[in-house]
PDB file of C-alpha atoms in Angstrom:
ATOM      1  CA  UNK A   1      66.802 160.732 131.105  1.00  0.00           C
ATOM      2  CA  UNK A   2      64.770 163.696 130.330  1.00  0.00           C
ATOM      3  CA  UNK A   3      61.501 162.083 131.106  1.00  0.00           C
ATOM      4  CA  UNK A   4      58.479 163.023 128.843  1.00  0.00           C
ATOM      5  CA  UNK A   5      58.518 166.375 127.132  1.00  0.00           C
ATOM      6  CA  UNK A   6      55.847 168.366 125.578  1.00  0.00           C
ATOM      7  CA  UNK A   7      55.939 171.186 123.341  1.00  0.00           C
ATOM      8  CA  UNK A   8      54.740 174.201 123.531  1.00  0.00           C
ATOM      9  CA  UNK A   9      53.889 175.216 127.428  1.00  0.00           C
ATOM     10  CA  UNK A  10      51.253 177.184 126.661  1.00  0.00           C
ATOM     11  CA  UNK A  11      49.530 178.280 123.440  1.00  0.00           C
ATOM     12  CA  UNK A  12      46.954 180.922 122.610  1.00  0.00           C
ATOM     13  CA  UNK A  13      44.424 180.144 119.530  1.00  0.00           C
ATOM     14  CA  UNK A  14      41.201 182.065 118.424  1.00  0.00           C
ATOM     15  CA  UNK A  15      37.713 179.792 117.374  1.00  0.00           C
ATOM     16  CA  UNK A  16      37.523 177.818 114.847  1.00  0.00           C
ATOM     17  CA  UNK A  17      41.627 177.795 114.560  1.00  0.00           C
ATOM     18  CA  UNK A  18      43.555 174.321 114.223  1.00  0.00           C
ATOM     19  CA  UNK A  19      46.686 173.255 116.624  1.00  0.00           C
ATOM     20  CA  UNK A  20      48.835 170.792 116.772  1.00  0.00           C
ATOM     21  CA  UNK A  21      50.717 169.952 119.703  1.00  0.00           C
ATOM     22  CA  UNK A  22      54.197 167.771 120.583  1.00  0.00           C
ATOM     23  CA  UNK A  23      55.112 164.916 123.046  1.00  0.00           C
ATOM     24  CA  UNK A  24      58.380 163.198 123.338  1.00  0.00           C
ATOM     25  CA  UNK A  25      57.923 160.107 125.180  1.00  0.00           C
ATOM     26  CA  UNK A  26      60.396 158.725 128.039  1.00  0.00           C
ATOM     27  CA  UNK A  27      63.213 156.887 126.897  1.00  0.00           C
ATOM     28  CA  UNK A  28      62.253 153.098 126.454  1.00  0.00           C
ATOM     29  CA  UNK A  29      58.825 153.996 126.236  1.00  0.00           C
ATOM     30  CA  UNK A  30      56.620 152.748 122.851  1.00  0.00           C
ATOM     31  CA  UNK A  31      53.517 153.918 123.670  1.00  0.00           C
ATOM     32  CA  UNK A  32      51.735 157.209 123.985  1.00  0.00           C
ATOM     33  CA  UNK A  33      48.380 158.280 125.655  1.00  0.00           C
ATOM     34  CA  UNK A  34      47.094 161.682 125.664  1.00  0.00           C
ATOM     35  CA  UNK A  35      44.269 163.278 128.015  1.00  0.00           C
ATOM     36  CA  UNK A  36      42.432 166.463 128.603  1.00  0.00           C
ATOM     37  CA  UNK A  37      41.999 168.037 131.397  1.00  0.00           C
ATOM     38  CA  UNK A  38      39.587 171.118 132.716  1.00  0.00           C
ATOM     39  CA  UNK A  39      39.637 173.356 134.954  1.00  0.00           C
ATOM     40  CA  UNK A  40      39.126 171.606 137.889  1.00  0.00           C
ATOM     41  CA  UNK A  41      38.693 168.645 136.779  1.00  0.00           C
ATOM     42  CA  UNK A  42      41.141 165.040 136.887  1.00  0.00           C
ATOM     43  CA  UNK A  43      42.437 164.184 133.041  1.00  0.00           C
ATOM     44  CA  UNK A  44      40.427 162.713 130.787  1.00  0.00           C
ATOM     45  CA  UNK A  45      41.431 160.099 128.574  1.00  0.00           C
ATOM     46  CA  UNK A  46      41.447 161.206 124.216  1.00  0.00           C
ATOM     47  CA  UNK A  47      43.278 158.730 122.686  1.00  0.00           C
ATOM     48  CA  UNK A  48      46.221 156.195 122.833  1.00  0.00           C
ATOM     49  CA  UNK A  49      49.084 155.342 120.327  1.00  0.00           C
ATOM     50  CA  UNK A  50      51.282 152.494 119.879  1.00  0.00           C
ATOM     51  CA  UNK A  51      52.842 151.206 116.803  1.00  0.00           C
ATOM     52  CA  UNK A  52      51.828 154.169 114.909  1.00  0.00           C
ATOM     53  CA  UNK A  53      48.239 152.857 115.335  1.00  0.00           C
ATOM     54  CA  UNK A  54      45.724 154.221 117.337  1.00  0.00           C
ATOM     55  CA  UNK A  55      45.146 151.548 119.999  1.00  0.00           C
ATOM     56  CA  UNK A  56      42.107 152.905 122.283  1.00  0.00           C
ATOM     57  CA  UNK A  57      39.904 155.788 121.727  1.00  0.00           C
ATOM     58  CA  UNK A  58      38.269 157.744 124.566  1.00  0.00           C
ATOM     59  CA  UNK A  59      34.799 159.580 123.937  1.00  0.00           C
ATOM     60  CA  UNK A  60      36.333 162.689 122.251  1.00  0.00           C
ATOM     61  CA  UNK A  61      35.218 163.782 118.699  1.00  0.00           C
ATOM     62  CA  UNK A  62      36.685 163.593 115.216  1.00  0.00           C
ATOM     63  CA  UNK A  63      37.768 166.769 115.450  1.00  0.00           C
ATOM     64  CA  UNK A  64      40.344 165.453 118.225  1.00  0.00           C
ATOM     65  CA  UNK A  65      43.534 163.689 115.639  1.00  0.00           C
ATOM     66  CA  UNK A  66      46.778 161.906 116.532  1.00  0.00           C
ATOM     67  CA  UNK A  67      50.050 160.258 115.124  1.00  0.00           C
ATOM     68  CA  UNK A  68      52.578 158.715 116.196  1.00  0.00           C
ATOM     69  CA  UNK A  69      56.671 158.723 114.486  1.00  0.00           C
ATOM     70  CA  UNK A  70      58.739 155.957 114.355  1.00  0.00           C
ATOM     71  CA  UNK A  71      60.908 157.500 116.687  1.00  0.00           C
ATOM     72  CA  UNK A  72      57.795 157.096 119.341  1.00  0.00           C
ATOM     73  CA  UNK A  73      56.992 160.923 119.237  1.00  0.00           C
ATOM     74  CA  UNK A  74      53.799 161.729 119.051  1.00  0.00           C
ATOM     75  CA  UNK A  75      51.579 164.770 118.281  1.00  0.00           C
ATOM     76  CA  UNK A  76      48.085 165.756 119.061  1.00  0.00           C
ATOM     77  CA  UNK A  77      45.695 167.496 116.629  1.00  0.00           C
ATOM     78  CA  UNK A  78      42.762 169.357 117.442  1.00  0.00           C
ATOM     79  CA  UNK A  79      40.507 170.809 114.383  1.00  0.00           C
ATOM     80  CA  UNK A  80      38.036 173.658 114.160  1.00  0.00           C
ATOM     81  CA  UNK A  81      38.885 174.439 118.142  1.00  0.00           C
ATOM     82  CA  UNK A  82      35.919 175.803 120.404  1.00  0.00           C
ATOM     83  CA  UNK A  83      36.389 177.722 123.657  1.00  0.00           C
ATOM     84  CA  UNK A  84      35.602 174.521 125.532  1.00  0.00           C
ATOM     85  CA  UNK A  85      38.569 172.748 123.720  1.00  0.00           C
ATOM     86  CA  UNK A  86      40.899 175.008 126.740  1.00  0.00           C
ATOM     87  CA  UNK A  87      42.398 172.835 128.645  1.00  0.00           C
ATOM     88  CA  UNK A  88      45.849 171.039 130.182  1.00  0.00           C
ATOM     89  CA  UNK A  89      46.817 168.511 127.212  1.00  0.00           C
ATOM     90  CA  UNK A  90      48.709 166.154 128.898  1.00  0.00           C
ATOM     91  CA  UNK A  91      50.581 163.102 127.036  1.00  0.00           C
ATOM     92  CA  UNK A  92      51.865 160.102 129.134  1.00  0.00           C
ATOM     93  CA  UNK A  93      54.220 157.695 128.109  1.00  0.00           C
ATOM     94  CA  UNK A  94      54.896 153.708 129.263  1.00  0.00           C
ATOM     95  CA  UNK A  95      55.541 150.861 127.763  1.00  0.00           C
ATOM     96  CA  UNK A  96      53.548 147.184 126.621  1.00  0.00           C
ATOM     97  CA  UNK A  97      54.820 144.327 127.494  1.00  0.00           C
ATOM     98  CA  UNK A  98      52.949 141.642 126.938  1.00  0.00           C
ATOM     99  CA  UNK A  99      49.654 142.867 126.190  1.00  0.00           C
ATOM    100  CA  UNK A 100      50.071 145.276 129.454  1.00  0.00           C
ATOM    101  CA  UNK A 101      50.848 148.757 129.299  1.00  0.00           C
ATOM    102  CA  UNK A 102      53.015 149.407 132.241  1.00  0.00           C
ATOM    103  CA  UNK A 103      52.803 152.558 134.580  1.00  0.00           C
ATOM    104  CA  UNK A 104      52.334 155.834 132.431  1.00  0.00           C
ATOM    105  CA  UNK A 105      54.756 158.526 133.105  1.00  0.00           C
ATOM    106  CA  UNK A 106      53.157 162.662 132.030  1.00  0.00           C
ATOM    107  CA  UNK A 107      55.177 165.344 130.895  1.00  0.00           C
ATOM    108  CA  UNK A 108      54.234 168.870 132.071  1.00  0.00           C
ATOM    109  CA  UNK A 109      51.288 169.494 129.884  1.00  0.00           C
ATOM    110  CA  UNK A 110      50.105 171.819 127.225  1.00  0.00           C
ATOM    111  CA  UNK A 111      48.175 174.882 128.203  1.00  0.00           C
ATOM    112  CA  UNK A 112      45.620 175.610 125.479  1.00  0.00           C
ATOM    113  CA  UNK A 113      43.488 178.963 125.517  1.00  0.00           C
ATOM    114  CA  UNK A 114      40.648 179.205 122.865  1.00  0.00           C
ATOM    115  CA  UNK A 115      39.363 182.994 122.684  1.00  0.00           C
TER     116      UNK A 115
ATOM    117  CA  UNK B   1      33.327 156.412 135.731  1.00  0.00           C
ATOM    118  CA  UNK B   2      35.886 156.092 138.237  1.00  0.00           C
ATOM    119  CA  UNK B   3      35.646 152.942 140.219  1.00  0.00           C
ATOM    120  CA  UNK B   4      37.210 154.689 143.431  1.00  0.00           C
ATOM    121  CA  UNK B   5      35.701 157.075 146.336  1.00  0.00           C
ATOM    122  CA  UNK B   6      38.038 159.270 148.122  1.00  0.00           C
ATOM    123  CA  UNK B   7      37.615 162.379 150.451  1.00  0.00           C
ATOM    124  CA  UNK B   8      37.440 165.730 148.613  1.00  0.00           C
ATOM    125  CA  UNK B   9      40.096 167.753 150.863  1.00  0.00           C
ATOM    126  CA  UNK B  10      42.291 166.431 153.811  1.00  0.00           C
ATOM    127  CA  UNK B  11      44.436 168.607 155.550  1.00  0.00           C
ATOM    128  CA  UNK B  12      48.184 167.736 157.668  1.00  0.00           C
ATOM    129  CA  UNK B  13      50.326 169.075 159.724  1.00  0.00           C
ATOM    130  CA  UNK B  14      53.578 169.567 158.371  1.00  0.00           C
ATOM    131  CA  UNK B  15      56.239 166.746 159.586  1.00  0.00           C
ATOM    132  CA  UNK B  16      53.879 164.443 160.471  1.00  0.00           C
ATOM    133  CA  UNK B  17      52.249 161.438 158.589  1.00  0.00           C
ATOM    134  CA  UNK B  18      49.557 161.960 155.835  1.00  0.00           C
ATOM    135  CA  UNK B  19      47.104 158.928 155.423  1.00  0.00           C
ATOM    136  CA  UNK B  20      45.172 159.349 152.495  1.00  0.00           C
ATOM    137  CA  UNK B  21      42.224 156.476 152.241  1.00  0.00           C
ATOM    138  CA  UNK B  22      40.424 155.275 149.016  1.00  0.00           C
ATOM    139  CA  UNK B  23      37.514 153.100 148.764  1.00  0.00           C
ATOM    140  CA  UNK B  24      37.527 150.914 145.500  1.00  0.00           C
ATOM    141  CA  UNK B  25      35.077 147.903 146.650  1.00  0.00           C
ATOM    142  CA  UNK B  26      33.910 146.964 142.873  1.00  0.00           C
ATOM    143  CA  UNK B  27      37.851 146.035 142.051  1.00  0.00           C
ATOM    144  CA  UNK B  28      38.253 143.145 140.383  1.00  0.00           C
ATOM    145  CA  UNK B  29      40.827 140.661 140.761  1.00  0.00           C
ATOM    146  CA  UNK B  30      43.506 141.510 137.702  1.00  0.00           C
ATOM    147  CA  UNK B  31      42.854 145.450 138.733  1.00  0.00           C
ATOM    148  CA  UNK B  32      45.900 147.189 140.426  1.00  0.00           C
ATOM    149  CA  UNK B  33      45.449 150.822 142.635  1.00  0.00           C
ATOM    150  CA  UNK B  34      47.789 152.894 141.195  1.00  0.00           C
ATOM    151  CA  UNK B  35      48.183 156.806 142.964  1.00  0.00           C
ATOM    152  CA  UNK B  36      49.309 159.375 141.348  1.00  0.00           C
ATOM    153  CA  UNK B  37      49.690 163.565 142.512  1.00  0.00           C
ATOM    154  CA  UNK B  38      48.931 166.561 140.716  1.00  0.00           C
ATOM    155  CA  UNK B  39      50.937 169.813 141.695  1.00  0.00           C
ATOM    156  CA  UNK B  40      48.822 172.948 140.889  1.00  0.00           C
ATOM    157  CA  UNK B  41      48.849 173.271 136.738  1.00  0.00           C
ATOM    158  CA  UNK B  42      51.806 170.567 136.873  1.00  0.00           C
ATOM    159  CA  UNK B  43      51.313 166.804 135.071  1.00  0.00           C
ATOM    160  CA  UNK B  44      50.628 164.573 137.158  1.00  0.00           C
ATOM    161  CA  UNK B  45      53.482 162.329 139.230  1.00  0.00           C
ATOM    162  CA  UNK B  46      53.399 158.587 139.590  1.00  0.00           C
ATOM    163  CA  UNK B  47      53.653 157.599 143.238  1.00  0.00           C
ATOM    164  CA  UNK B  48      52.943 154.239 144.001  1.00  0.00           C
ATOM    165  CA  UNK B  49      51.194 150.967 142.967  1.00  0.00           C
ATOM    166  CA  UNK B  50      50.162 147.493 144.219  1.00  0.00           C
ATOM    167  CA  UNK B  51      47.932 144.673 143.213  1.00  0.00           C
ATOM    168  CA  UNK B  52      47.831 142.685 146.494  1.00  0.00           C
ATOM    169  CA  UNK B  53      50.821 142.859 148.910  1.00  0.00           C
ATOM    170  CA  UNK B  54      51.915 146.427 150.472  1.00  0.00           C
ATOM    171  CA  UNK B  55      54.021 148.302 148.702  1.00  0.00           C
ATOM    172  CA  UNK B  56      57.172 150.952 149.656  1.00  0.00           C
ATOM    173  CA  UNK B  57      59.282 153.424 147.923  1.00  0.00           C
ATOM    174  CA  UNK B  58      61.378 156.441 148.124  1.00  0.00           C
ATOM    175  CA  UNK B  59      58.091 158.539 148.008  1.00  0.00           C
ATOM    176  CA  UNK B  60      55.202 156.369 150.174  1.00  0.00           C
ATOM    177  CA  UNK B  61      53.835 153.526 151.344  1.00  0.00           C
ATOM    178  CA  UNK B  62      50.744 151.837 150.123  1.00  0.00           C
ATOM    179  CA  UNK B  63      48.759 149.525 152.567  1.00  0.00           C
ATOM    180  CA  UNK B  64      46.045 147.831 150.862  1.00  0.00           C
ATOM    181  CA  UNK B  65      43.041 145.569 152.571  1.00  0.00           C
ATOM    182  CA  UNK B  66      43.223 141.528 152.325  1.00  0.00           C
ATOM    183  CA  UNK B  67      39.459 142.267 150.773  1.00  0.00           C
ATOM    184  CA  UNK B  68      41.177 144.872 148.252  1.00  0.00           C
ATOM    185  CA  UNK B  69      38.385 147.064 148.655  1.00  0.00           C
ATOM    186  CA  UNK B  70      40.198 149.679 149.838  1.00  0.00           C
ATOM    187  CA  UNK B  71      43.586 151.498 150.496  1.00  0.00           C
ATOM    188  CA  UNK B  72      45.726 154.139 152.272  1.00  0.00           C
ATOM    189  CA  UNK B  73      48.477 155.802 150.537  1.00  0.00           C
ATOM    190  CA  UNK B  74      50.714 156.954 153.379  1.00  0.00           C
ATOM    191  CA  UNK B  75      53.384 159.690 152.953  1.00  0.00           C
ATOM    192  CA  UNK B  76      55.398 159.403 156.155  1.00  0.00           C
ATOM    193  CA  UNK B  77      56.557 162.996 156.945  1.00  0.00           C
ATOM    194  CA  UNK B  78      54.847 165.223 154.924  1.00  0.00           C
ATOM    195  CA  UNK B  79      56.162 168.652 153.653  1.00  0.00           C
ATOM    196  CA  UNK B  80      55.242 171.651 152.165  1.00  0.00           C
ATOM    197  CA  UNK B  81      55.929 170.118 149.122  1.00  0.00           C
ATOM    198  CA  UNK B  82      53.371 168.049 148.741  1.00  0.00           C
ATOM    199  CA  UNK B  83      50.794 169.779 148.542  1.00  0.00           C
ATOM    200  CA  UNK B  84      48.915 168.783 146.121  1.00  0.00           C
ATOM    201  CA  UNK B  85      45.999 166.715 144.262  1.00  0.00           C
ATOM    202  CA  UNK B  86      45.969 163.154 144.861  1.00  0.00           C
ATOM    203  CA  UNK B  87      44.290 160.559 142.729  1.00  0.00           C
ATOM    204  CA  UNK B  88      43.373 157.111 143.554  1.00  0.00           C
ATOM    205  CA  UNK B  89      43.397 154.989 140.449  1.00  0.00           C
ATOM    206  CA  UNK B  90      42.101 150.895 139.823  1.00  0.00           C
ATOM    207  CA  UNK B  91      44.107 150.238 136.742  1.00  0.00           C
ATOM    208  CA  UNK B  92      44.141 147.229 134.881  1.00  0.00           C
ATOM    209  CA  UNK B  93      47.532 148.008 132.684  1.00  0.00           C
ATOM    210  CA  UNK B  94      44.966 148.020 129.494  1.00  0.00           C
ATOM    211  CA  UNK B  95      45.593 151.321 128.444  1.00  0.00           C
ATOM    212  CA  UNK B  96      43.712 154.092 129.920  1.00  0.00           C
ATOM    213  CA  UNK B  97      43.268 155.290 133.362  1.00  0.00           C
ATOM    214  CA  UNK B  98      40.483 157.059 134.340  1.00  0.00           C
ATOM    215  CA  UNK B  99      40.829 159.597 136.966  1.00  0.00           C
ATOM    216  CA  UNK B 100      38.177 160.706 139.696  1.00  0.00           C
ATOM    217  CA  UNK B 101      38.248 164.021 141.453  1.00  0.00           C
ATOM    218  CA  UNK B 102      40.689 163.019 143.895  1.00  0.00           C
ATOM    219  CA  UNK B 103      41.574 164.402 147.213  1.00  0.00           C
ATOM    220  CA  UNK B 104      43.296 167.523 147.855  1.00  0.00           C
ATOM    221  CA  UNK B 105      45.967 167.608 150.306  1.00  0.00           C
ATOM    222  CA  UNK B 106      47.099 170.607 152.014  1.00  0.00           C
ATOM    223  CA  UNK B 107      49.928 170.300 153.954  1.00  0.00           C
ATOM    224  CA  UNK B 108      50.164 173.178 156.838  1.00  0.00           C
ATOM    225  CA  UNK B 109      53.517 174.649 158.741  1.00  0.00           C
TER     226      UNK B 109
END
């Protein structure tokens, strides 16, 4: 099992640029959560998929997208990017079982540079 | 906010036990206390949880109060290797989790 993979590592964008980034969830796993984290800060919660839906929201703006495959992949879209958009972008995976969302598993993370 | 208080830096001697505490007194009864680490720039790594009764795996232990108001996560012979950022999480398996600042271990030879 390969565990949950993201795509790219790191990833180097000027202002006012769009990105997209990748996560692959663990095997067995339906549902995907993404977060943010700063420098030296703990994650912060953006947004949560299951179903292809978006199931919870965290206080990020518009600008901040998702989707989610059948296949459970997901992928993270950020719009218009600002220097404070750098940041880890880290995507967990786990799975619900009735109505609970069992422990979330992260993959590596995302660097993201905005210049 | 993070419902959960824990020291800002702890340090250990490598090889010997590494009790890291957490305060969570507002939990509320369907709320688990998950822990998780954080190598330097890595994602972070699921440790341990419980909801009421001590828990043990591979990695720690987790001893939690009879009151639930707080816990220690306890890694038993501590390496090199874990060295690291650990958060203290009350999670009630709704979806998100909401980290604090967590406490950084630094495990010395």
């Amino acid at each position: 099992d390969a565990g949950v993979t993201q795509s790219p590592t790191h990833l180097i964008k000027t202002r006012g640029q769009q990105v997209t980034l990748r996560c692959s969830p663990k095997s067995g796993h339906d549902t995907v959560s993404w977060y943010q984290q700063a420098l030296g800060q703990g994650p912060q919660f953006i947004f949560q998929y299951y179903e292809e839906e978006e199931r919870q929201r965290g206080n990020f703006p518009d600008r901040f997208s998702g989707h989610q495959f059948p296949n459970y992949s997901s992928e993270l879209n950020v719009n218009a990017l600002l220097l404070g958009d750098s940041a880890l972008y880290l995507c967990a995976s786990s799975q619900l079982f009735l109505g609970r969302l069992e422990t979330q598993y992260f993959g590596p993370g995302t660097r993201l540079l905005v210049l | 906010d993070a419902k959960t208080t824990q020291p800002t830096s702890m340090d250990c001697a490598e090889g010997r036990a590494a009790n890291l505490p957490c305060n969570h007194s507002t939990i509320s009864g369907n709320e688990y206390v998950y822990w998780y680490r954080q190598i330097h720039s890595q994602g972070p790594q699921y440790i341990i949880h419980g909801l009421k009764n001590n828990e043990t795996n591979e990695m720690a232990s987790l001893i939690i109060t009879e009151d639930r108001k707080s816990s220690t996560l306890i890694l038993p012979h501590a390496t090199l290797r874990d060295t690291a950022v650990y958060y203290c999480i009350v999670y009630n398996q709704g979806g998100k989790l909401i980290f604090g600042q967590g406490t950084e271990l630094s495990v010395k030879p």
